[in-house]
Coordinates of C-alpha atoms in Angstrom, one line a residue:
M288 CA 72.4 105.1 129.3
L289 CA 72.0 103.5 125.6
I290 CA 75.9 103.7 125.3
M291 CA 76.4 101.8 128.6
S292 CA 73.2 99.1 127.5
K293 CA 75.4 98.5 124.2
N294 CA 78.7 98.0 126.1
L295 CA 77.1 95.6 128.5
F296 CA 75.5 93.8 125.8
K297 CA 79.0 93.4 124.0
F298 CA 80.5 92.5 127.3
L299 CA 78.0 89.6 128.1
V300 CA 78.2 88.4 124.3
M301 CA 81.9 88.1 124.7
L302 CA 81.4 86.1 128.0
L303 CA 78.8 83.7 126.3
T304 CA 81.3 83.2 123.2
L305 CA 84.1 82.4 125.7
S306 CA 81.9 80.2 127.6
S307 CA 80.6 78.2 124.7
S308 CA 84.3 77.9 123.3
K309 CA 85.1 76.1 126.5
S310 CA 82.3 73.9 126.3
Q311 CA 81.6 73.1 122.4
G312 CA 85.5 73.3 121.6
Q313 CA 88.5 75.5 121.3
Q314 CA 87.6 77.7 118.4
Q315 CA 84.8 77.9 115.7
Y316 CA 86.2 77.5 112.2
S317 CA 86.0 80.5 110.1
G318 CA 85.1 78.9 106.5
N319 CA 85.7 81.3 103.6
S320 CA 84.0 84.2 105.6
V321 CA 87.6 85.2 106.3
M322 CA 88.0 86.1 102.5
N323 CA 85.6 88.9 103.1
C324 CA 87.4 92.2 104.2
D325 CA 84.5 93.7 105.6
E326 CA 83.6 91.5 108.6
S327 CA 82.5 93.0 112.0
D328 CA 83.2 91.6 115.5
E329 CA 81.3 94.3 117.5
T330 CA 78.8 91.7 118.9
G331 CA 81.6 89.4 120.0
P332 CA 84.9 87.9 118.9
S333 CA 84.7 86.5 115.0
P334 CA 86.9 83.8 113.4
S335 CA 87.2 86.2 110.5
F336 CA 89.6 88.1 112.3
L337 CA 91.8 85.8 114.5
Y338 CA 91.2 82.8 117.0
T339 CA 89.6 83.9 120.3
C340 CA 91.1 83.9 123.7
N341 CA 90.0 81.2 126.4
V342 CA 89.9 82.7 129.8
E343 CA 92.4 79.8 131.1
K344 CA 95.8 80.5 129.3
P345 CA 96.6 83.9 128.3
S346 CA 99.7 83.0 126.5
C347 CA 101.8 79.8 125.3
K348 CA 104.1 78.4 122.8
A349 CA 102.4 77.7 119.5
Y350 CA 102.9 76.7 115.7
L351 CA 102.4 77.8 112.4
M352 CA 102.5 75.9 109.1
F353 CA 104.3 77.9 106.3
R354 CA 104.7 76.8 102.7
T355 CA 107.9 78.3 101.3
Q356 CA 107.7 80.4 98.3
P357 CA 109.9 83.2 96.9
P358 CA 111.4 85.1 98.4
Y359 CA 110.8 83.2 101.7
L360 CA 113.0 79.9 101.0
S361 CA 115.3 80.2 104.0
V362 CA 115.2 80.1 107.6
S363 CA 116.3 83.5 107.9
S364 CA 113.8 85.1 105.4
I365 CA 110.7 83.1 107.3
S366 CA 112.1 83.8 110.7
N367 CA 112.0 87.5 109.7
L368 CA 108.5 87.5 108.0
T369 CA 107.1 85.8 111.2
S370 CA 109.3 87.3 113.9
S371 CA 110.0 83.5 115.1
D372 CA 113.2 82.2 116.5
P373 CA 115.5 81.2 113.5
M374 CA 117.4 78.4 115.6
E375 CA 114.2 77.0 116.9
L376 CA 112.8 76.8 113.4
S377 CA 116.0 75.3 112.0
R378 CA 115.9 72.5 114.6
I379 CA 112.3 71.7 114.4
N380 CA 112.3 71.2 110.6
N381 CA 115.7 69.7 110.8
I382 CA 117.3 72.2 108.0
S383 CA 120.5 74.3 108.3
T384 CA 120.2 78.0 108.8
S385 CA 122.1 78.7 105.6
E386 CA 120.0 76.0 103.1
I387 CA 117.8 77.3 100.5
L388 CA 114.4 75.2 100.3
P389 CA 112.7 74.6 97.1
P390 CA 109.2 76.3 96.7
D391 CA 106.0 74.6 98.2
N392 CA 107.8 73.0 101.1
V393 CA 106.0 72.8 104.4
V394 CA 107.8 74.4 107.4
F395 CA 106.7 74.8 110.9
V396 CA 107.2 78.0 112.5
P397 CA 107.5 78.3 116.3
V398 CA 105.9 81.4 117.7
S399 CA 105.2 83.0 121.0
C400 CA 101.3 83.3 121.3
S401 CA 99.4 85.5 123.6
C402 CA 95.7 87.0 124.3
S403 CA 95.5 90.5 123.3
G404 CA 92.0 92.1 123.8
Q405 CA 89.5 89.2 122.4
Y406 CA 92.0 87.4 120.3
Y407 CA 95.3 85.3 120.4
R408 CA 98.0 86.7 118.1
A409 CA 101.8 86.1 117.6
N410 CA 103.0 89.6 116.4
T411 CA 105.2 90.3 113.7
S412 CA 105.5 93.2 111.2
Y413 CA 105.9 93.7 107.4
K414 CA 107.1 96.3 105.1
C415 CA 104.6 97.0 102.4
S416 CA 105.2 97.0 98.7
N417 CA 102.5 97.5 96.0
E418 CA 100.1 95.3 98.0
T419 CA 96.7 95.4 99.5
Y420 CA 95.6 94.1 102.8
F421 CA 94.1 91.2 101.0
T422 CA 97.1 90.2 99.1
I423 CA 99.0 90.6 102.3
A424 CA 97.2 88.2 104.4
N425 CA 96.4 85.7 101.8
K426 CA 99.2 85.6 99.5
T427 CA 102.4 86.9 101.4
Y428 CA 101.1 85.3 104.7
Q429 CA 99.1 82.7 103.0
G430 CA 95.8 83.2 105.5
L431 CA 98.1 83.2 108.6
T432 CA 96.5 86.7 109.5
S433 CA 93.3 88.1 108.0
C434 CA 92.6 91.5 106.1
N435 CA 89.9 92.3 108.6
E436 CA 92.4 92.3 111.4
L437 CA 95.1 94.2 109.3
K438 CA 92.6 97.0 108.8
R439 CA 91.8 97.5 112.4
E440 CA 95.5 97.1 113.4
N441 CA 97.1 99.4 111.2
P442 CA 96.4 103.4 110.7
Y443 CA 96.2 103.2 107.0
G444 CA 93.3 103.1 104.6
E445 CA 93.4 100.9 101.8
L446 CA 94.4 103.4 99.2
E447 CA 97.0 104.7 101.7
L448 CA 99.3 101.7 101.4
V449 CA 102.5 102.8 99.6
P450 CA 105.6 100.9 99.4
G451 CA 108.0 101.0 102.6
L452 CA 105.2 101.4 105.2
N453 CA 105.8 99.2 108.2
L454 CA 102.5 97.3 109.3
H455 CA 101.7 95.5 112.2
V456 CA 100.8 91.9 111.4
P457 CA 98.8 89.8 113.9
L458 CA 99.3 85.9 113.2
R459 CA 96.6 83.4 113.7
C460 CA 97.5 81.0 116.8
A461 CA 95.8 79.7 119.7
C462 CA 96.7 78.1 123.2
P463 CA 94.6 74.9 124.2
T464 CA 91.9 75.0 126.8
E465 CA 92.0 72.8 130.1
E466 CA 90.0 70.0 128.7
E467 CA 92.3 69.9 125.7
I468 CA 95.5 69.8 128.2
A469 CA 93.7 67.0 130.0
N470 CA 93.3 65.0 127.0
G471 CA 97.1 65.2 126.3
T472 CA 97.3 68.4 124.2
K473 CA 100.3 70.7 124.6
F474 CA 100.4 72.4 121.5
L475 CA 98.2 73.8 118.8
L476 CA 99.3 74.1 115.1
T477 CA 97.8 76.4 112.8
F478 CA 97.3 74.4 109.8
L479 CA 97.0 76.0 106.4
I480 CA 94.2 74.6 104.1
T481 CA 94.9 73.9 100.6
W482 CA 93.1 71.9 97.5
H483 CA 92.8 68.1 98.2
D484 CA 93.2 68.6 102.1
S485 CA 90.6 66.8 104.1
V486 CA 90.2 66.3 107.9
P487 CA 90.7 62.7 107.9
E488 CA 93.9 63.0 105.9
I489 CA 95.5 65.8 107.7
S490 CA 94.5 63.8 111.3
R491 CA 96.3 60.8 109.9
K492 CA 99.4 62.8 109.1
F493 CA 99.7 64.2 112.4
N494 CA 98.7 60.9 114.2
V495 CA 95.7 62.6 116.1
S496 CA 92.0 61.8 115.9
V497 CA 89.3 63.4 113.8
Q498 CA 87.2 63.9 116.7
S499 CA 90.0 65.9 118.3
V500 CA 90.5 68.2 115.3
A501 CA 86.8 68.6 114.8
A502 CA 86.4 69.5 118.6
A503 CA 89.3 72.0 118.5
N504 CA 87.8 73.7 115.5
G505 CA 83.9 73.5 116.3
F506 CA 82.8 71.6 113.4
S507 CA 81.0 68.2 112.6
V508 CA 82.9 65.0 112.9
E509 CA 80.6 63.4 110.4
N510 CA 80.8 66.2 107.6
P511 CA 83.7 68.5 108.2
E512 CA 83.6 70.9 105.2
I513 CA 86.9 72.8 104.8
Y514 CA 87.8 75.5 102.4
P515 CA 91.3 76.2 100.6
F516 CA 93.2 79.1 101.9
T517 CA 91.9 79.2 105.4
T518 CA 93.1 77.7 108.7
I519 CA 92.3 75.1 111.1
L520 CA 94.0 74.0 114.5
I521 CA 95.6 70.8 115.3
P522 CA 96.0 69.6 118.8
L523 CA 99.6 68.0 119.2
A524 CA 100.9 66.0 122.1
T525 CA 104.5 67.1 121.1
E526 CA 106.1 69.6 118.9
P527 CA 105.7 69.0 115.2
H528 CA 108.8 67.5 113.3
G529 CA 110.3 67.1 109.9
A530 CA 108.8 63.6 109.5
Q531 CA 105.5 65.2 109.2
L532 CA 106.7 67.5 106.3
R533 CA 106.1 65.0 103.7
W534 CA 103.6 66.4 101.4
S535 CA 103.7 69.4 99.1
F536 CA 101.1 71.0 97.0
P537 CA 101.6 74.3 94.9
I538 CA 100.1 77.3 96.6
S539 CA 97.7 79.4 94.4
F540 CA 96.5 82.9 95.4
P541 CA 93.1 82.7 96.5
Y542 CA 91.1 85.1 94.2
S543 CA 88.0 83.1 94.8
A544 CA 87.6 80.4 97.7
V545 CA 85.7 77.3 96.8
P546 CA 84.7 74.2 98.9
H547 CA 85.5 70.8 98.2
V548 CA 82.9 69.1 96.2
K549 CA 82.0 65.6 95.1
S550 CA 81.0 65.9 91.7
Y551 CA 83.3 66.5 88.9
N552 CA 80.9 68.7 87.1
W553 CA 80.6 71.3 90.1
L554 CA 84.3 70.8 89.8
R555 CA 84.4 72.1 86.3
V556 CA 82.2 74.8 86.9
G557 CA 84.2 75.8 89.9
V558 CA 87.7 76.0 87.8
G559 CA 85.8 77.7 85.1
T560 CA 84.1 80.3 87.3
G561 CA 87.4 80.7 89.4
A562 CA 89.4 81.4 86.3
A563 CA 86.9 84.0 85.0
L564 CA 87.0 85.7 88.4
A565 CA 90.8 85.5 88.6
I566 CA 91.1 87.4 85.3
L567 CA 88.8 90.0 86.4
C568 CA 90.6 90.4 89.9
F569 CA 93.9 90.5 88.1
A570 CA 92.7 93.3 85.9
L571 CA 91.5 95.3 88.6
L572 CA 94.6 94.6 90.6
L573 CA 96.8 96.2 87.9
G574 CA 94.5 99.1 87.7
F575 CA 94.7 99.8 91.6
L576 CA 98.3 99.4 91.5
N577 CA 98.8 101.5 88.6
F578 CA 96.4 104.1 90.7
K579 CA 98.8 103.7 93.9
K580 CA 101.9 104.1 91.6
K581 CA 100.7 107.3 90.1
K582 CA 99.7 108.6 93.8
T583 CA 103.3 107.7 94.9
T584 CA 104.7 109.7 92.3
E585 CA 102.8 112.6 92.8
A586 CA 103.6 112.6 96.6
S587 CA 107.3 112.4 95.9
G588 CA 107.0 115.2 93.4
R589 CA 105.6 117.4 96.2
L590 CA 107.9 116.4 99.0
K591 CA 110.5 119.3 97.9
D592 CA 107.8 121.7 98.8
R593 CA 107.4 120.6 102.2
L594 CA 110.9 119.7 103.6
P595 CA 114.3 121.6 103.6
E596 CA 116.4 120.6 100.4
Q597 CA 119.7 119.8 103.1
F598 CA 117.3 117.7 104.9
L599 CA 116.3 115.8 101.9
D600 CA 119.8 115.1 100.8
K601 CA 120.2 113.4 104.1
V602 CA 117.1 110.9 103.8
V603 CA 116.9 110.1 100.2
G604 CA 113.7 108.1 99.4
I605 CA 111.7 108.8 102.7
G606 CA 108.8 110.3 100.6
E607 CA 107.9 106.6 99.5
I608 CA 108.0 105.5 103.1
L609 CA 106.5 108.4 105.5
K610 CA 104.0 110.6 105.3
I611 CA 104.9 114.1 105.3
F612 CA 102.4 116.3 107.1
K613 CA 101.8 120.0 107.0
Y614 CA 102.4 122.2 110.0
D615 CA 98.9 123.2 110.5
E616 CA 97.6 119.7 110.9
I617 CA 100.2 119.1 113.6
E618 CA 99.1 122.1 115.4
A619 CA 95.4 121.1 115.1
A620 CA 96.1 117.4 116.2
T621 CA 97.8 118.9 119.5
D622 CA 95.5 121.6 120.1
N623 CA 98.2 123.9 119.5
F624 CA 100.5 122.0 121.7
S625 CA 98.2 122.3 124.8
P626 CA 99.5 121.5 128.2
Q627 CA 96.9 119.0 128.6
K628 CA 98.2 117.1 125.5
R629 CA 101.8 117.0 126.9
L630 CA 103.2 113.5 127.5
S631 CA 106.6 114.5 128.4
E632 CA 108.7 117.8 127.9
S633 CA 108.9 117.3 124.2
I634 CA 106.1 114.8 123.4
Y635 CA 102.6 115.5 122.9
R636 CA 99.5 113.1 122.3
G637 CA 97.0 114.2 119.7
I638 CA 94.6 112.9 116.9
L639 CA 95.8 113.1 113.4
R640 CA 93.8 112.2 110.6
G641 CA 91.8 110.3 112.8
N642 CA 94.5 108.1 114.3
L643 CA 95.6 108.7 117.9
V644 CA 99.5 109.8 117.7
A645 CA 102.6 110.7 119.8
V646 CA 104.2 113.9 118.4
K647 CA 107.6 114.7 119.2
K648 CA 109.0 118.2 118.8
T649 CA 112.8 118.8 118.6
S650 CA 115.2 121.2 117.0
T651 CA 118.0 118.6 116.7
D652 CA 118.8 116.8 113.5
V653 CA 116.5 114.0 113.2
S654 CA 117.9 112.6 109.8
K655 CA 119.7 109.9 111.2
E656 CA 116.8 108.9 113.4
I657 CA 114.4 109.0 110.6
K658 CA 116.8 106.8 108.1
I659 CA 117.1 104.2 110.8
L660 CA 113.4 103.7 111.6
S661 CA 112.6 103.9 108.0
N662 CA 114.7 100.8 107.5
L663 CA 113.4 98.9 110.5
N664 CA 110.5 96.5 110.6
H665 CA 109.5 94.8 113.5
F666 CA 106.5 94.9 116.0
N667 CA 108.4 95.4 119.0
L668 CA 110.1 98.7 117.6
I669 CA 107.9 102.0 117.8
S670 CA 106.4 102.9 114.4
L671 CA 107.2 106.3 112.9
Y672 CA 104.1 107.2 110.9
G673 CA 105.4 110.6 109.5
V674 CA 107.5 113.8 109.9
C675 CA 106.9 117.7 109.6
E676 CA 109.1 120.7 109.4
H677 CA 108.4 124.3 110.3
D678 CA 110.6 127.2 111.0
G679 CA 113.6 124.7 111.6
V680 CA 111.7 122.8 114.2
F681 CA 111.1 118.8 113.3
Y682 CA 107.7 116.8 114.5
L683 CA 107.9 113.2 114.3
V684 CA 104.8 111.7 114.4
Y685 CA 104.6 108.1 116.1
E686 CA 102.2 105.5 117.0
Y687 CA 100.8 106.3 120.3
L688 CA 100.9 103.6 123.0
E689 CA 98.0 104.1 125.6
E690 CA 99.9 102.5 128.8
G691 CA 103.0 105.0 128.5
S692 CA 106.7 104.1 129.5
L693 CA 107.4 100.9 131.6
K694 CA 109.1 103.3 133.9
E695 CA 105.7 104.7 134.5
W696 CA 103.9 101.4 134.7
L697 CA 106.0 99.9 137.1
C698 CA 105.7 102.9 139.5
R699 CA 101.6 102.9 139.0
E700 CA 100.3 101.9 142.5
N701 CA 96.7 101.5 141.0
S702 CA 97.4 98.7 138.4
S703 CA 95.3 95.6 138.7
S704 CA 96.7 92.6 140.1
F705 CA 95.9 90.9 136.9
A706 CA 98.4 93.4 135.2
H707 CA 101.0 92.7 137.5
S708 CA 101.7 88.9 136.9
W709 CA 104.6 86.9 136.1
S710 CA 103.1 86.3 132.9
H711 CA 103.1 89.8 131.7
R712 CA 106.1 90.7 133.2
I713 CA 108.0 88.0 131.1
L714 CA 106.0 88.8 128.3
I715 CA 107.1 92.5 128.3
A716 CA 110.6 90.9 128.7
L717 CA 110.3 88.7 125.7
D718 CA 108.8 91.6 123.6
V719 CA 111.9 93.8 124.5
A720 CA 114.5 91.0 123.9
S721 CA 112.9 90.2 120.5
G722 CA 113.1 93.8 119.4
L723 CA 116.9 94.0 120.4
D724 CA 117.5 90.4 118.7
Y725 CA 116.0 92.0 115.6
L726 CA 118.2 95.0 115.9
H727 CA 121.3 92.8 116.3
N728 CA 120.9 90.0 114.2
F729 CA 118.3 90.6 111.6
T730 CA 119.4 94.2 110.1
A731 CA 122.2 94.7 107.6
P732 CA 124.4 96.5 109.1
A733 CA 123.5 95.5 112.7
H734 CA 122.3 98.4 114.9
V735 CA 122.7 99.2 118.5
H736 CA 120.2 101.2 120.4
K737 CA 122.5 102.5 122.9
D738 CA 119.7 104.1 125.3
I739 CA 117.8 101.0 126.4
S740 CA 116.0 101.8 129.5
S741 CA 112.5 101.7 131.2
R742 CA 111.9 105.3 130.2
N743 CA 112.3 104.2 126.4
I744 CA 110.0 101.0 126.7
L745 CA 106.5 101.9 125.9
L746 CA 103.5 99.8 126.5
N747 CA 100.4 99.4 124.3
R748 CA 96.7 98.8 126.0
D749 CA 97.5 94.9 126.0
L750 CA 100.7 95.6 127.9
R751 CA 102.8 94.5 124.8
A752 CA 106.2 96.4 124.5
K753 CA 107.8 98.4 122.0
I754 CA 111.3 99.8 122.0
A755 CA 111.2 103.9 121.4
N756 CA 113.8 106.7 121.2
F757 CA 116.3 105.9 118.6
S758 CA 118.0 109.3 118.8
L759 CA 121.2 107.7 120.0
A760 CA 121.0 104.6 117.8
R761 CA 123.6 103.9 115.2
E762 CA 124.3 101.4 112.5
N763 CA 127.8 100.8 112.8
V764 CA 129.2 98.5 115.8
N765 CA 132.0 97.6 117.6
S766 CA 133.3 101.2 117.6
H767 CA 134.1 104.0 119.8
S768 CA 132.0 107.2 121.1
S769 CA 134.1 110.3 121.7
Y770 CA 131.4 111.2 124.5
V771 CA 129.4 109.2 126.7
V772 CA 125.4 109.8 126.8
G773 CA 122.9 107.7 128.5
E774 CA 120.8 107.1 131.9
K775 CA 122.3 106.3 134.8
G776 CA 122.1 102.6 136.1
Y777 CA 121.6 101.2 132.6
M778 CA 125.1 102.2 130.9
A779 CA 127.7 99.2 130.5
P780 CA 131.0 99.7 132.1
E781 CA 133.0 99.6 128.8
Y782 CA 130.9 102.3 127.3
V783 CA 131.3 104.6 130.5
E784 CA 135.0 103.9 130.8
A785 CA 136.4 103.8 127.4
G786 CA 133.3 104.6 125.0
E787 CA 133.0 101.3 123.6
V788 CA 130.1 100.6 121.5
S789 CA 128.6 97.2 120.5
P790 CA 125.5 95.1 121.0
K791 CA 126.8 93.9 124.0
V792 CA 126.0 97.5 125.7
D793 CA 122.3 96.9 124.9
V794 CA 122.3 93.6 126.2
Y795 CA 123.8 95.2 129.6
A796 CA 120.8 97.7 129.7
F797 CA 118.5 95.1 129.1
G798 CA 119.8 93.2 131.9
V799 CA 118.9 96.2 134.2
V800 CA 115.6 96.2 132.7
L801 CA 115.0 92.6 133.3
L802 CA 115.9 93.4 136.9
E803 CA 113.3 96.1 137.2
L804 CA 110.5 93.8 135.8
I805 CA 111.5 91.6 138.7
T806 CA 111.7 93.8 141.5
G807 CA 109.3 96.8 140.6
R808 CA 112.1 99.2 141.6
G809 CA 114.2 101.8 139.4
A810 CA 117.6 101.2 138.1
V811 CA 118.6 103.7 140.6
F812 CA 117.0 103.9 143.8
V813 CA 117.3 105.6 147.4
Q814 CA 117.8 103.1 150.4
D815 CA 119.0 104.8 153.8
G816 CA 119.5 108.3 152.2
E817 CA 121.8 107.0 149.5
E818 CA 121.4 106.3 145.6
V819 CA 121.8 102.4 145.0
L820 CA 122.4 100.8 141.7
L821 CA 119.8 98.1 141.1
S822 CA 122.4 95.9 139.1
K823 CA 124.6 95.9 142.5
A824 CA 121.8 95.4 145.1
A825 CA 120.4 92.4 143.2
I826 CA 123.7 90.5 143.3
E827 CA 123.9 91.1 147.0
A828 CA 120.4 90.5 148.2
E829 CA 118.2 87.2 148.5
V830 CA 115.8 86.3 145.8
N831 CA 112.7 86.7 147.8
E832 CA 114.0 89.9 149.2
L833 CA 114.1 91.3 145.5
I834 CA 110.9 90.1 144.1
D835 CA 108.1 93.0 143.5
P836 CA 105.3 92.2 146.4
R837 CA 102.7 92.7 143.4
L838 CA 103.7 89.4 141.9
Q839 CA 103.0 87.5 145.1
V840 CA 100.5 84.5 144.1
K841 CA 98.5 83.0 146.5
N842 CA 96.4 79.6 146.5
P843 CA 92.8 79.5 147.1
L844 CA 93.3 79.1 150.8
G845 CA 95.3 82.4 151.0
Y846 CA 98.5 81.0 151.5
A847 CA 101.6 82.4 149.6
I848 CA 102.8 80.3 146.8
D849 CA 106.9 80.2 146.9
Q850 CA 108.2 82.2 143.8
S851 CA 111.9 81.9 144.3
E852 CA 112.4 79.4 141.6
V853 CA 110.9 81.8 138.8
G854 CA 112.7 84.7 140.4
S855 CA 115.9 82.9 140.6
R856 CA 115.8 81.6 137.0
L857 CA 114.7 85.3 135.6
L858 CA 117.7 86.8 138.1
R859 CA 120.3 84.4 136.7
L860 CA 119.6 85.5 133.2
S861 CA 119.6 89.1 134.5
I862 CA 123.1 88.6 135.8
A863 CA 124.2 86.7 132.4
C864 CA 123.5 89.9 130.7
L865 CA 125.3 92.1 133.7
N866 CA 128.9 90.5 133.4
P867 CA 131.5 93.1 133.4
E868 CA 133.3 91.7 130.5
P869 CA 131.2 92.1 127.1
S870 CA 132.6 88.9 125.5
S871 CA 131.2 86.9 128.6
R872 CA 127.7 88.4 128.4
L873 CA 124.7 86.7 126.7
S874 CA 123.7 87.7 123.3
M875 CA 120.1 88.7 122.6
D876 CA 119.2 85.7 120.8
E877 CA 120.3 83.6 123.8
V878 CA 118.3 85.9 126.0
V879 CA 115.2 85.2 123.8
K880 CA 115.6 81.5 123.9
G881 CA 116.4 81.9 127.9
L882 CA 112.8 83.7 128.2
M883 CA 110.9 81.3 125.9
K884 CA 112.0 78.5 128.2
I885 CA 110.8 80.2 131.3
Q886 CA 107.6 81.6 129.9
P887 CA 105.6 78.3 129.8
D888 CA 106.7 77.4 133.3
I889 CA 105.3 80.2 135.1
Y890 CA 101.9 79.7 134.3
N891 CA 99.6 79.3 137.3
P892 CA 95.9 79.4 136.9
Q893 CA 95.7 81.2 140.6
S894 CA 98.0 84.1 139.0
F895 CA 95.2 85.5 136.5
S896 CA 91.6 86.7 136.8
I897 CA 88.7 87.6 134.4

């Protein structure tokens, strides 16, 4: 009863928070509380984590401000860091994709912003070096995320951050409220505050009123006090552009955040105190990094006692990237591989070192899969936490995704109508496309997954998609395979007929997955007692016959709203991926752009419920 009362209290607080954000302004400004890595949001959303979802718009296009700093001085490096579209980033900032920018230049980053749990976020991932959650949030990402959210989002403690770990990084973004949209706001820009900034000056740069900025951030119009190394939201009627980039201030790492003050005496005291704190923090940081380096060296030295020598030869360096688990830990986590813990034929759910994980048991050579996953770094690709070997059997420990595979989710009849909406379907498609775009265009060498299917796409509790099962993936592209392996209905014709492997086989399979999202049917289904390929049926049928009935939208009077326009646009995109000629298929970056153009147009208030 006590637990129920506590949960009810938290729910009511959350509703009140959402309600007040709607009436008082879009968000509440965090102030310098965001620098505290021990904040709590148990009683409701806190600006010390991310920006709070409003109930009116679950997803949107948003923009982030980023100041160039080594090694992030090019379109490709910044887009990799933020998982944004490099072509869009290049266009908005009027810079070429090959240009090397000077340090301290302002760049606008376009992102797909969506509500997940209590907060909006644009998801990316980051490969850790000798860093802490605080330095990643405030130095690398310049305050575009928070150490509180990083700690919650990742299964590693502060002392477990060793070089090579893949971290999930939710970036600060937000969508406008109905009131802001009615006042002409189309986008919200997450603006990075630095020294000398003031709300009137920032408002003038973007040609917006001080009142609208104050309303968007929940602070006073008369005396809006802002702090360096924090963010505020700028409501924009149009997308930001290069003409607004003409200012530049050096970035200083925020050892201590100090508010703007009017007295020069206080400024001198603040600078002196800040310098002293900086020296102290630098000394502590050096000690911490030396401690971590010692732990990493010790871990690497013990690695040979835990994995076979011939396996180590194939995966040189994984000791610095992955955790090496003991067999008794794996056994305990899965209750000795209990049938109740089994998720599929060879995958088990378990709790390992306090984290919910999925354990894959296999006797095949996993060195290639481990090497590939250890070198990949993207939110929409499954994370490999560690590995174990026992009596010739390998156990791969992955992050656990609560909703299971996309195939299972689409077949689930008891899913809520809120879950089965165009908004979620397109976001899932965009997640998968973004993951494949990263594999094809942002890894060196490029990778081909080679086994894309709804079975190998997993969903977390917020219905965000991640690509899994890299057992068939390969680094070298545009090659031939001596044997054909894959799931019926997803394999490209050139792969089936001649064993040709290129990124276009993934594009073809994605086209089938997109059809599954549109129709709710499997890649192969039975009709009139015969097996039918979805890719063939989609070309021959009418659009309205194809659309999943669960996606039907009704207006307040109960009449069905015509969905053929949305369905037609997605269907055309899918068919462009399914062209029999590989060279005529879209590339994954073109698919991402196509989905991002469709995504804003599908929003309809009647499609969503609280």
